[in-house]
Amino acid sequence: MSSILPETARDIETLPDAWDYKGRPSVRSTSGGWLSAAMILGVEGCERLTTLGIAVNLVTYLTGTMHLGNATAANNVTNFLGTSFMLCLLGGFVADTFLGRYLTIGIFAAVQATGVTILTISTIIPGLRPPKCPANSPAACIPASGKQLMVLYLGLYLTALGTGGLKSSVSGFGSDQFDESDAGEKKKMVKFFHWFFFFINIGSLGAVTVLVYIQDNVGRQWGYGICACAIVAGLAAFLAGTRRYRFKKLVGSPLRQIAAVYVAAWRKRRLDAPSDSAMFYDIDDIVVGGDGRSKKRKQRLPHSKEFRFLDKAAIKDPRSSSPANKWSLSTLTDVEEVKLVIRMLPTWATTIMFWTVYAQMTTFSVSQATTMDRHIGKSFEIPAASLTVFFIGSILLTVPFYDRVIVPVCKRYFNKSHGLSPLTRITVGLVLSILAMIAAALTEIKRLRVAQEHGRAHDPSATVPITVFALTPQFILVGAGEAFTYMGQLDFFLRECPKGMKTMSTGLFLSTLSLGFFLSSILVTVVHKFTVHKPWLADNLNEGRLYDFYWLLAILSVFNLAIFLFCARTYVYKEKRMAMEGIEMDEADEPVCH
C-alpha cells in the first residue's frame, strides 16, 4: 500500500493567466501566495529604507559638508525625490511594454545599488568633498566644486532611477502572486496591500532613527554603506523567490491605448458621430481563449456624453475597406476608458499641493531642527533629521485609528461599509496640511523671537534655546495628512482607473508626489529670487523669514482645497455611473480598498 497521499485537484490545478519562470502554466499549490509576496515585500522595505535613509538627512549633508546654501540644498533634496517618483512612469512603461515586472524590479534594484555605492564612495574619498569650514570663520567655507557635485549627482540620480523603476512594479508584481478569481486568494491580496503599506513605513522608521543616527554620529559613509548593503540584500532575497513567482504576460502600456484613441479621433474629426451608441464599433462581452474556455476580456462601459470628440475614434469609416487597426479604429469601450482617465485629472492636479507641503518636512523643517536644542537629558542629542520619527509615528497611529474607529462609525451611523470615500479622505489630508503650515509658521515666529532675545540671531552655528519638540505639531499634522491623502489617492486611482490601466493608475498617483516636490523647488527658487534684499530663505535661518514661506504655502493650500472641493462635488464614481446605466460591475473589477 503506497504511503503517498493522492494529489487533490487543487494541488495540480494550473492558473489560466499565470506562468512560472520557465513559461509553463503556474501550479496553484506551488506558486505565488504569501511566501512569494514576502520576498517582494522585503525588497520594497529595503528600497524605502535606502531612499529615505538618503533623502531625509540629505539637506544637512549638502549644507554642512558640501557647503551649499539652504535654498539650494532644499531644491537638491526635492529634485532628487521628485525625480525618483517621476521615473516610476518610465519604470511602469518599461515593465508593461518590454521587460515585465520581475525583470524591471531586478534590473532597477541593481541600478539603485550602484547609485548608493557611488554615493558611499563619494563620502569616503576626501577629494570628493570640499575642505571643512574654518572653526573661527564659518563665512569662509568653500562650496563643493563642479567635479565633486558631479560625482554626488551621479550617485543620487542613479539611486533615483533605481527607485523609480523598482517602485513602479513592486506593488503590481506582489498582487500578481494572488489569483483574483479565487475568493480566498483575493482576500489575501487585500491584506497584501495593508502589509505593503506597513513595510513602507517600517523601512521609513528604520531610516529616520537608526540610519540617521549612524550618519550623524558614526559617519556618513557607514550610513550610506548600510543603505547599499540593504538594497543588495533585498535584491538577493527577491531573486531567491524566482522559482515560486507567478508571472503575467505583457499587456502593453496603457499610454498606447490613450494615444491610439486620440489619433483615431483626429483622423476622423470631420465625420459625424451617430446618435445611436449601438452603431459604434465595440468589443464583445465574451471572448473565447485559446484553451477553449470563455473568459472576460473587457467589460463594456456605458457611453457617456462628455468629451464627444473622442467618440469619433469608434466610428466605422464606410470609406475604408482595410482591416481595422488600433490607430484608425478604437472600440467604444477603449474610448470610455480614456474618458475615465480624463475625468480623474482634476483630482490628480489638486492633490499635488499636499506633496509640496510634505516636501518641507525633509528640507526646511530639518534645517529648523539643526538650530534648536535637541538634547534629551544632558548627554543624548537627537539628530535633526530623526525628528521625522514623529511624522512616521503619526502615520502608523492614524492608519489603525481610521480602521478601528472611523470605519466602524461610518458603518454604524452613515451606512458606509468601507468608511470614508476616497475623495473625503483626501479632503481630510488637505485640511491637515493647511493646519500643519499654520503650525509651522507660528513655531518659526516663536523660534526667531527666542533667537533675538538671546542674541543668537546673527550666529548661524549657535543653538537657539528652544526645544526641538516645538516642531512636532507640523510633523504630526503632515504625517496624519499623509495617511489620509496617500490611502485616499491610492484607493481613488485604483478604484476609478479601468482594469487594464492599473499600472498607470499607480503611476498617476506617484506622479503627484513627484510634481509636488518639483513645485516645491519652483516655489523656493521664485521666493529666493524675489526676496533677495530681505530673504525669506536665508542661509542663516535666524536672519530669514521662513515663516512667510510657510504662510505662502498655507494660502496656496487653501485655494487648492477650494478647487479640489469643487471638482470633488461634481465627480461621479465609476461604480455609481455604471449603476445608473444598469450595468453590474464584474467581480474582478469590484473596487478594493487598500
Coordinates of C-alpha atoms in Angstrom, one line a residue:
M1 CA 0.0 0.0 0.0
S2 CA 1.5 3.3 -1.1
S3 CA 2.2 5.8 1.7
I4 CA 2.0 8.7 -0.8
L5 CA -1.3 10.6 -0.4
P6 CA -3.2 11.1 -3.7
E7 CA -2.9 14.6 -5.2
T8 CA -6.0 16.7 -4.9
A9 CA -7.4 18.6 -7.8
R10 CA -6.3 21.9 -6.2
D11 CA -2.7 20.6 -5.8
I12 CA -2.3 20.1 -9.6
E13 CA -4.6 23.0 -10.7
T14 CA -2.9 25.4 -13.0
L15 CA -3.8 29.1 -13.4
P16 CA -5.0 30.2 -16.9
D17 CA -3.3 33.6 -16.8
A18 CA -0.1 33.0 -14.8
W19 CA 3.2 31.2 -15.8
D20 CA 6.3 30.1 -13.9
Y21 CA 9.8 31.2 -14.6
K22 CA 10.2 28.6 -17.4
G23 CA 7.0 29.7 -19.2
R24 CA 4.8 26.8 -18.0
P25 CA 1.3 27.4 -16.5
S26 CA 1.7 28.1 -12.8
V27 CA 0.5 25.4 -10.4
R28 CA -1.6 27.0 -7.7
S29 CA -0.3 25.0 -4.8
T30 CA 3.4 25.5 -5.5
S31 CA 3.5 29.1 -6.7
G32 CA 2.5 32.6 -5.5
G33 CA 0.9 33.1 -2.2
W34 CA 2.4 34.7 1.0
L35 CA 5.9 33.2 0.6
S36 CA 6.4 34.9 -2.8
A37 CA 4.7 38.1 -1.6
A38 CA 7.0 38.2 1.5
M39 CA 10.2 38.2 -0.7
I40 CA 8.7 41.0 -2.8
L41 CA 7.8 43.0 0.4
G42 CA 11.4 42.5 1.6
V43 CA 12.9 44.3 -1.4
E44 CA 10.3 47.1 -1.0
G45 CA 11.2 47.6 2.6
C46 CA 14.9 47.8 1.7
E47 CA 14.2 50.3 -1.1
R48 CA 12.3 52.5 1.3
L49 CA 15.0 52.2 4.0
T50 CA 17.6 53.2 1.4
T51 CA 15.8 56.0 -0.4
L52 CA 14.5 57.7 2.8
G53 CA 17.8 57.0 4.6
I54 CA 19.5 59.1 2.0
A55 CA 16.8 61.8 1.4
V56 CA 15.7 62.6 5.0
N57 CA 19.2 63.6 6.1
L58 CA 20.5 64.9 2.7
V59 CA 19.8 68.6 3.4
T60 CA 22.2 68.5 6.4
Y61 CA 24.9 66.8 4.3
L62 CA 24.5 69.4 1.5
T63 CA 24.7 72.3 3.9
G64 CA 27.1 71.0 6.5
T65 CA 29.6 69.0 4.3
M66 CA 29.1 70.3 0.7
H67 CA 28.6 73.9 2.0
L68 CA 25.6 74.7 -0.2
G69 CA 23.0 77.3 0.8
N70 CA 19.7 76.4 2.4
A71 CA 17.6 77.1 -0.6
T72 CA 20.0 75.3 -3.0
A73 CA 20.2 72.3 -0.6
A74 CA 16.4 72.2 -0.3
N75 CA 16.0 72.2 -4.0
N76 CA 18.5 69.4 -4.4
V77 CA 16.5 67.2 -2.0
T78 CA 13.1 67.9 -3.6
N79 CA 14.6 67.4 -7.1
F80 CA 16.1 64.1 -6.1
L81 CA 12.8 62.9 -4.6
G82 CA 10.7 64.3 -7.4
T83 CA 12.8 62.6 -10.0
S84 CA 12.6 59.3 -8.1
F85 CA 8.8 59.3 -8.2
M86 CA 8.5 60.7 -11.8
L87 CA 10.7 57.9 -13.0
C88 CA 8.0 55.5 -11.8
L89 CA 6.2 56.4 -15.0
L90 CA 9.2 55.3 -17.1
G91 CA 9.6 52.1 -15.0
G92 CA 5.9 51.3 -15.4
F93 CA 6.1 51.8 -19.2
V94 CA 9.2 49.6 -19.4
A95 CA 7.6 46.9 -17.3
D96 CA 4.4 46.8 -19.2
T97 CA 5.9 47.0 -22.7
F98 CA 9.3 45.4 -22.7
L99 CA 10.7 43.7 -19.6
G100 CA 7.8 42.6 -17.4
R101 CA 7.6 43.4 -13.7
Y102 CA 10.1 40.8 -12.4
L103 CA 13.0 41.8 -14.7
T104 CA 12.2 45.5 -14.1
I105 CA 12.4 45.1 -10.3
G106 CA 15.7 43.1 -10.6
I107 CA 17.4 45.4 -13.0
F108 CA 16.4 48.6 -11.3
A109 CA 17.3 47.3 -7.9
A110 CA 20.8 46.7 -9.2
V111 CA 20.9 50.2 -10.6
Q112 CA 19.8 51.6 -7.2
A113 CA 22.6 49.6 -5.5
T114 CA 25.1 51.0 -8.0
G115 CA 24.0 54.6 -7.2
V116 CA 24.1 54.1 -3.5
T117 CA 27.6 52.6 -3.8
I118 CA 28.8 55.6 -5.7
L119 CA 27.3 57.9 -3.1
T120 CA 29.1 55.9 -0.4
I121 CA 32.4 56.2 -2.2
S122 CA 31.9 60.0 -2.5
T123 CA 31.7 60.2 1.3
I124 CA 34.9 58.1 1.8
I125 CA 37.4 59.8 -0.7
P126 CA 38.5 63.2 0.7
G127 CA 39.0 64.7 -2.7
L128 CA 35.3 64.3 -3.5
R129 CA 34.3 66.7 -0.6
P130 CA 35.3 70.3 0.0
P131 CA 37.6 71.1 3.0
K132 CA 36.0 71.6 6.4
C133 CA 35.0 75.2 7.3
P134 CA 37.4 77.1 9.5
A135 CA 36.3 76.9 13.1
N136 CA 36.6 80.6 13.7
S137 CA 35.2 81.8 10.4
P138 CA 32.2 79.9 9.1
A139 CA 31.7 82.5 6.3
A140 CA 35.0 81.4 4.7
C141 CA 33.6 77.9 3.8
I142 CA 34.5 76.7 0.3
P143 CA 31.5 75.2 -1.5
A144 CA 31.8 71.9 -3.4
S145 CA 33.4 72.1 -6.8
G146 CA 31.8 71.1 -10.1
K147 CA 33.6 67.7 -10.1
Q148 CA 32.6 66.9 -6.5
L149 CA 29.0 67.8 -7.2
M150 CA 29.0 65.7 -10.5
V151 CA 30.0 62.6 -8.6
L152 CA 27.4 63.3 -5.9
Y153 CA 24.7 63.9 -8.5
L154 CA 25.7 60.7 -10.4
G155 CA 25.2 58.7 -7.2
L156 CA 21.9 60.4 -6.3
Y157 CA 20.3 60.2 -9.7
L158 CA 21.3 56.6 -10.4
T159 CA 19.6 55.9 -7.0
A160 CA 16.6 57.9 -8.2
L161 CA 16.5 55.9 -11.4
G162 CA 16.6 52.6 -9.5
T163 CA 14.0 53.7 -7.0
G164 CA 11.6 54.8 -9.8
G165 CA 11.9 51.5 -11.8
L166 CA 11.7 49.3 -8.7
K167 CA 8.8 51.2 -7.1
S168 CA 6.7 51.2 -10.3
S169 CA 6.4 47.4 -10.3
V170 CA 6.7 46.1 -6.7
S171 CA 3.0 46.5 -5.7
G172 CA 1.8 45.1 -9.1
F173 CA 4.1 42.1 -9.0
G174 CA 3.1 41.4 -5.4
S175 CA -0.6 41.4 -6.3
D176 CA 0.2 39.1 -9.2
Q177 CA 1.0 36.4 -6.7
F178 CA -2.7 36.2 -5.8
D179 CA -5.4 35.0 -8.1
E180 CA -8.3 37.5 -8.1
S181 CA -10.7 34.9 -9.4
D182 CA -10.3 32.8 -6.2
A183 CA -12.2 34.3 -3.3
G184 CA -9.7 33.1 -0.7
E185 CA -6.7 34.5 -2.6
K186 CA -8.5 37.8 -3.3
K187 CA -8.8 38.4 0.4
K188 CA -5.1 37.7 0.9
M189 CA -4.4 40.2 -1.9
V190 CA -6.2 42.9 0.1
K191 CA -4.1 42.0 3.1
F192 CA -1.0 42.2 1.0
F193 CA -1.7 45.9 0.3
H194 CA -2.0 46.5 4.0
W195 CA 1.3 44.8 4.6
F196 CA 2.8 46.7 1.7
F197 CA 2.0 50.0 3.4
F198 CA 3.2 48.6 6.7
F199 CA 6.6 47.6 5.3
I200 CA 7.0 51.0 3.6
N201 CA 6.6 52.7 7.0
I202 CA 8.8 50.2 8.8
G203 CA 11.5 50.9 6.3
S204 CA 10.9 54.7 6.8
L205 CA 11.1 54.3 10.6
G206 CA 14.4 52.5 10.4
A207 CA 15.7 55.2 8.1
V208 CA 14.8 58.2 10.3
T209 CA 16.1 56.6 13.5
V210 CA 18.9 54.1 13.1
L211 CA 20.4 55.3 9.8
V212 CA 20.2 59.0 10.6
Y213 CA 21.9 58.4 14.0
I214 CA 24.7 56.4 12.3
Q215 CA 25.2 59.1 9.7
D216 CA 25.4 61.9 12.2
N217 CA 27.4 60.1 15.0
V218 CA 29.4 57.3 13.3
G219 CA 29.9 58.6 9.8
R220 CA 28.1 59.3 6.7
Q221 CA 30.0 56.6 4.8
W222 CA 28.7 54.0 7.3
G223 CA 25.1 55.1 6.9
Y224 CA 25.3 55.1 3.1
G225 CA 27.2 51.8 3.2
I226 CA 24.4 50.2 5.2
C227 CA 21.9 51.5 2.6
A228 CA 24.0 49.9 -0.2
C229 CA 24.1 46.5 1.7
A230 CA 20.4 46.7 2.5
I231 CA 19.3 47.1 -1.2
V232 CA 21.7 44.3 -2.2
A233 CA 20.3 42.0 0.5
G234 CA 16.8 42.9 -0.6
L235 CA 17.7 42.1 -4.2
A236 CA 19.2 38.7 -3.2
A237 CA 16.0 37.8 -1.3
F238 CA 13.9 38.8 -4.2
L239 CA 15.9 36.7 -6.7
A240 CA 15.7 33.7 -4.3
G241 CA 12.0 33.6 -4.9
T242 CA 12.2 33.2 -8.7
R243 CA 11.1 29.6 -8.8
R244 CA 7.9 30.4 -6.8
Y245 CA 6.8 33.6 -8.6
R246 CA 3.8 33.8 -10.8
F247 CA 4.4 35.7 -14.0
K248 CA 1.9 37.5 -16.1
K249 CA 2.1 38.2 -19.9
L250 CA 3.0 41.7 -21.0
V251 CA -0.2 43.7 -21.6
G252 CA 1.4 46.8 -23.2
S253 CA 1.4 50.3 -21.9
P254 CA -2.0 52.0 -21.5
L255 CA -0.3 55.1 -22.8
R256 CA -0.5 53.4 -26.3
Q257 CA -4.3 53.0 -25.9
I258 CA -4.7 56.7 -24.9
A259 CA -2.6 57.8 -27.9
A260 CA -4.4 55.5 -30.3
V261 CA -7.8 56.9 -29.3
Y262 CA -6.7 60.4 -29.8
V263 CA -5.0 59.6 -33.1
A264 CA -8.1 57.7 -34.4
A265 CA -10.4 60.6 -33.3
W266 CA -8.2 63.2 -35.0
R267 CA -8.1 61.2 -38.2
K268 CA -12.0 61.1 -38.3
R269 CA -12.6 64.6 -37.0
R270 CA -14.7 65.5 -40.0
L271 CA -17.1 62.6 -39.6
D272 CA -20.4 63.0 -37.9
A273 CA -20.8 60.7 -34.8
P274 CA -24.0 58.5 -34.9
S275 CA -26.7 59.4 -32.4
D276 CA -27.2 55.7 -31.5
S277 CA -24.3 54.3 -29.4
A278 CA -25.1 50.8 -30.8
M279 CA -23.7 52.0 -34.2
F280 CA -20.2 52.5 -32.7
Y281 CA -17.5 49.8 -33.1
D282 CA -17.2 47.9 -29.7
I283 CA -16.0 44.7 -28.2
D284 CA -17.9 41.5 -27.5
D285 CA -18.6 40.9 -23.8
I286 CA -17.3 37.4 -24.0
V287 CA -14.2 36.2 -25.9
V288 CA -13.0 32.6 -26.2
G289 CA -9.5 31.9 -25.0
G290 CA -7.0 29.7 -26.8
D291 CA -7.7 26.9 -24.3
G292 CA -11.3 26.7 -25.3
R293 CA -12.6 28.3 -22.1
S294 CA -14.6 31.5 -22.2
K295 CA -13.3 34.4 -20.2
K296 CA -13.9 38.1 -19.8
R297 CA -11.5 40.3 -21.7
K298 CA -13.1 43.8 -21.0
Q299 CA -16.3 44.9 -19.6
R300 CA -18.5 47.2 -21.6
L301 CA -18.7 50.7 -20.2
P302 CA -21.7 52.9 -20.7
H303 CA -21.5 55.5 -23.4
S304 CA -21.1 59.0 -21.8
K305 CA -21.8 62.4 -23.3
E306 CA -18.7 64.1 -22.2
F307 CA -15.6 64.6 -24.4
R308 CA -17.7 63.6 -27.5
F309 CA -14.8 64.4 -29.8
L310 CA -13.2 61.1 -28.7
D311 CA -16.3 59.2 -29.7
K312 CA -15.2 59.6 -33.3
A313 CA -12.4 57.1 -32.7
A314 CA -15.0 54.4 -32.6
I315 CA -16.8 55.4 -35.8
K316 CA -16.5 52.7 -38.5
D317 CA -15.4 54.6 -41.6
P318 CA -17.6 53.4 -44.5
R319 CA -15.0 54.7 -47.0
S320 CA -12.3 52.3 -45.7
S321 CA -12.3 48.6 -46.5
S322 CA -9.0 47.8 -44.9
P323 CA -8.9 45.7 -41.7
A324 CA -9.3 47.8 -38.5
N325 CA -6.1 48.8 -36.7
K326 CA -6.0 50.5 -33.3
W327 CA -4.6 53.7 -34.8
S328 CA -7.6 54.2 -37.1
L329 CA -10.4 52.5 -35.2
S330 CA -10.9 52.1 -31.4
T331 CA -13.6 50.3 -29.6
L332 CA -16.2 52.4 -27.7
T333 CA -15.0 50.7 -24.5
D334 CA -11.4 51.8 -25.2
V335 CA -12.8 55.4 -25.7
E336 CA -14.7 55.3 -22.5
E337 CA -11.7 54.0 -20.6
V338 CA -9.7 57.0 -21.8
K339 CA -12.6 59.3 -20.7
L340 CA -12.4 57.7 -17.2
V341 CA -8.7 58.8 -17.0
I342 CA -9.5 62.3 -18.2
R343 CA -12.2 62.7 -15.5
M344 CA -9.6 61.9 -12.9
L345 CA -7.2 64.6 -14.0
P346 CA -8.8 67.5 -11.9
T347 CA -8.5 65.4 -8.8
W348 CA -4.9 64.4 -9.8
A349 CA -3.9 68.0 -10.3
T350 CA -5.4 69.3 -7.0
T351 CA -3.6 66.7 -4.9
I352 CA -0.2 67.9 -6.0
M353 CA -0.2 70.7 -3.4
F354 CA -0.3 68.3 -0.5
W355 CA 3.1 66.8 -1.5
T356 CA 4.5 70.3 -1.8
V357 CA 3.7 70.8 1.9
Y358 CA 5.1 67.3 2.6
A359 CA 8.4 68.2 0.9
Q360 CA 9.1 70.8 3.7
M361 CA 9.3 68.0 6.3
T362 CA 12.5 66.8 4.6
T363 CA 14.0 70.2 3.9
F364 CA 13.3 73.4 5.9
S365 CA 11.8 71.6 8.9
V366 CA 15.1 69.6 9.2
S367 CA 17.0 72.9 8.8
Q368 CA 15.0 74.4 11.6
A369 CA 15.7 71.4 13.8
T370 CA 19.5 71.9 13.4
T371 CA 19.3 75.3 15.0
M372 CA 17.3 74.2 18.1
D373 CA 18.1 72.4 21.4
R374 CA 17.9 68.7 20.5
H375 CA 19.1 67.3 23.8
I376 CA 17.3 64.6 25.8
G377 CA 18.8 64.8 29.3
K378 CA 22.4 66.0 29.5
S379 CA 24.2 63.7 27.1
F380 CA 22.0 62.4 24.3
E381 CA 21.3 64.7 21.3
I382 CA 18.7 63.8 18.7
P383 CA 19.9 64.0 15.1
A384 CA 17.9 66.8 13.4
A385 CA 16.6 64.5 10.7
S386 CA 15.4 62.0 13.3
L387 CA 12.6 64.4 14.2
T388 CA 10.7 62.9 11.3
V389 CA 10.1 59.9 13.6
F390 CA 7.0 61.9 14.8
F391 CA 5.9 62.1 11.2
I392 CA 6.3 58.3 10.6
G393 CA 4.7 57.6 14.1
S394 CA 1.7 59.8 13.2
I395 CA 1.2 57.7 10.0
L396 CA 1.4 54.4 11.9
L397 CA -1.1 55.6 14.5
T398 CA -3.5 57.2 12.1
V399 CA -4.0 54.1 9.9
P400 CA -5.2 51.8 12.8
F401 CA -7.3 54.8 14.2
Y402 CA -9.0 55.0 10.8
D403 CA -9.6 51.2 10.6
R404 CA -10.7 50.8 14.2
V405 CA -12.6 54.0 14.9
I406 CA -13.6 55.9 11.8
V407 CA -14.6 52.9 9.7
P408 CA -16.9 51.4 12.4
V409 CA -18.5 54.8 12.9
C410 CA -19.2 55.2 9.2
K411 CA -20.7 51.7 9.1
R412 CA -22.9 52.2 12.1
Y413 CA -24.2 55.8 11.6
F414 CA -23.7 56.5 7.9
N415 CA -24.2 53.0 6.3
K416 CA -20.8 53.3 4.6
S417 CA -19.2 49.8 4.8
H418 CA -15.8 50.9 3.5
G419 CA -15.5 54.0 5.7
L420 CA -14.9 57.4 4.2
S421 CA -14.9 57.7 0.4
P422 CA -11.5 58.3 -1.3
L423 CA -12.3 61.9 -2.1
T424 CA -13.3 62.6 1.5
R425 CA -10.1 61.1 2.8
I426 CA -8.1 63.3 0.5
T427 CA -10.1 66.3 1.8
V428 CA -9.1 65.5 5.4
G429 CA -5.5 65.2 4.3
L430 CA -5.6 68.6 2.5
V431 CA -7.1 70.3 5.6
L432 CA -4.4 68.8 7.9
S433 CA -1.7 70.0 5.5
I434 CA -3.1 73.6 5.9
L435 CA -3.1 73.3 9.7
A436 CA 0.5 72.0 9.5
M437 CA 1.7 75.0 7.6
I438 CA -0.1 77.3 10.1
A439 CA 1.6 75.5 13.0
A440 CA 5.0 75.6 11.2
A441 CA 4.7 79.4 10.7
L442 CA 3.8 80.1 14.3
T443 CA 6.6 77.9 15.6
E444 CA 9.1 79.6 13.3
I445 CA 7.9 83.0 14.6
K446 CA 8.5 81.8 18.2
R447 CA 11.9 80.4 17.3
L448 CA 13.1 83.6 15.8
R449 CA 11.8 85.6 18.8
V450 CA 13.8 83.4 21.2
A451 CA 16.9 83.7 19.0
Q452 CA 16.7 87.5 19.1
E453 CA 16.0 87.6 22.8
H454 CA 19.2 85.6 23.5
G455 CA 21.4 87.3 21.0
R456 CA 21.6 84.3 18.6
A457 CA 20.1 86.0 15.5
H458 CA 23.4 86.6 13.7
D459 CA 25.3 83.4 14.6
P460 CA 24.5 80.6 12.3
S461 CA 26.3 78.0 14.4
A462 CA 24.6 79.0 17.7
T463 CA 21.9 76.8 19.2
V464 CA 18.6 78.6 19.9
P465 CA 17.5 77.8 23.4
I466 CA 14.1 76.4 22.4
T467 CA 13.3 72.7 22.5
V468 CA 13.2 70.9 19.1
F469 CA 10.0 69.3 20.1
A470 CA 8.3 72.6 19.4
L471 CA 8.4 71.4 15.8
T472 CA 6.4 68.2 16.5
P473 CA 2.9 69.6 15.6
Q474 CA 3.8 70.2 12.0
F475 CA 5.4 66.8 11.7
I476 CA 2.4 65.1 13.3
L477 CA -0.2 67.0 11.2
V478 CA 1.6 66.3 7.9
G479 CA 2.0 62.6 8.9
A480 CA -1.7 62.2 9.7
G481 CA -2.4 64.1 6.5
E482 CA -0.3 61.7 4.5
A483 CA -2.1 58.7 6.0
F484 CA -5.5 60.1 4.7
T485 CA -4.2 61.5 1.4
Y486 CA -1.9 58.6 0.5
M487 CA -4.6 55.9 1.1
G488 CA -7.3 58.1 -0.4
Q489 CA -5.3 58.7 -3.6
L490 CA -4.3 55.1 -3.9
D491 CA -7.9 53.9 -3.4
F492 CA -9.2 56.5 -5.8
F493 CA -6.9 55.8 -8.7
L494 CA -7.1 52.0 -8.3
R495 CA -10.9 52.2 -8.0
E496 CA -11.5 54.6 -10.9
C497 CA -8.9 53.5 -13.4
P498 CA -10.0 50.9 -15.9
K499 CA -8.8 47.4 -15.0
G500 CA -6.3 47.3 -17.9
M501 CA -4.7 50.5 -16.7
K502 CA -3.9 49.6 -13.1
T503 CA -0.2 50.1 -13.6
M504 CA -0.8 53.6 -15.0
S505 CA -3.1 54.4 -12.0
T506 CA -0.2 53.8 -9.7
G507 CA 1.9 55.9 -11.9
L508 CA -0.6 58.7 -11.9
F509 CA -0.7 58.6 -8.1
L510 CA 3.1 58.6 -7.7
S511 CA 3.4 61.4 -10.3
T512 CA 1.5 63.7 -7.8
L513 CA 4.3 63.1 -5.3
S514 CA 6.9 63.9 -8.0
L515 CA 5.2 67.1 -9.1
G516 CA 4.7 68.2 -5.5
F517 CA 8.4 68.0 -4.9
F518 CA 9.2 69.8 -8.2
L519 CA 6.6 72.5 -7.4
S520 CA 8.4 73.0 -4.0
S521 CA 11.7 73.5 -5.9
I522 CA 10.0 76.1 -8.2
L523 CA 8.4 78.0 -5.3
V524 CA 11.7 78.0 -3.4
T525 CA 13.6 79.3 -6.5
V526 CA 11.0 82.1 -7.1
V527 CA 10.8 83.1 -3.5
H528 CA 14.6 83.2 -3.1
K529 CA 14.9 85.3 -6.2
F530 CA 12.3 87.9 -5.4
T531 CA 13.1 88.3 -1.7
V532 CA 16.9 88.7 -2.2
H533 CA 17.1 92.0 -0.3
K534 CA 15.0 90.7 2.7
P535 CA 15.4 87.0 2.2
W536 CA 12.8 84.6 3.4
L537 CA 15.1 81.6 2.9
A538 CA 18.4 82.9 4.2
D539 CA 21.4 80.6 4.6
N540 CA 21.3 81.7 8.2
L541 CA 17.7 80.9 9.1
N542 CA 17.9 83.2 12.1
E543 CA 18.2 86.1 9.7
G544 CA 15.5 84.9 7.3
R545 CA 11.7 84.9 7.3
L546 CA 10.9 81.3 6.8
Y547 CA 7.5 81.8 8.4
D548 CA 6.4 83.9 5.4
F549 CA 7.2 81.0 3.2
Y550 CA 5.1 78.8 5.4
W551 CA 2.3 81.3 5.3
L552 CA 2.5 81.3 1.5
L553 CA 2.2 77.6 1.4
A554 CA -0.9 77.8 3.7
I555 CA -2.6 80.3 1.5
L556 CA -1.9 78.3 -1.7
S557 CA -3.2 75.2 0.1
V558 CA -6.4 77.0 1.0
F559 CA -7.0 78.0 -2.7
N560 CA -6.1 74.5 -3.8
L561 CA -8.6 73.0 -1.3
A562 CA -11.4 75.2 -2.7
I563 CA -10.7 74.0 -6.2
F564 CA -10.5 70.4 -5.1
L565 CA -13.8 70.6 -3.3
F566 CA -15.5 72.0 -6.4
C567 CA -14.0 69.1 -8.5
A568 CA -15.0 66.5 -5.9
R569 CA -18.6 67.7 -5.8
T570 CA -19.0 67.3 -9.5
Y571 CA -17.2 63.9 -9.7
V572 CA -19.3 60.7 -10.2
Y573 CA -17.6 57.5 -9.2
K574 CA -17.4 54.8 -11.8
E575 CA -19.4 52.4 -9.8
K576 CA -22.3 54.8 -9.4
R577 CA -22.1 55.8 -13.1
M578 CA -22.4 52.2 -14.1
A579 CA -25.2 51.6 -11.6
M580 CA -27.1 54.5 -13.1
E581 CA -26.8 52.8 -16.5
G582 CA -28.0 49.5 -15.1
I583 CA -24.6 47.8 -15.6
E584 CA -23.3 45.5 -12.9
M585 CA -19.5 45.5 -12.2
D586 CA -17.6 42.4 -12.7
E587 CA -16.4 40.7 -9.5
A588 CA -12.8 41.2 -10.7
D589 CA -13.5 44.9 -11.3
E590 CA -15.0 45.4 -7.9
P591 CA -13.3 48.3 -6.1
V592 CA -10.9 47.2 -3.4
C593 CA -10.0 49.5 -0.5
H594 CA -6.3 49.4 0.3

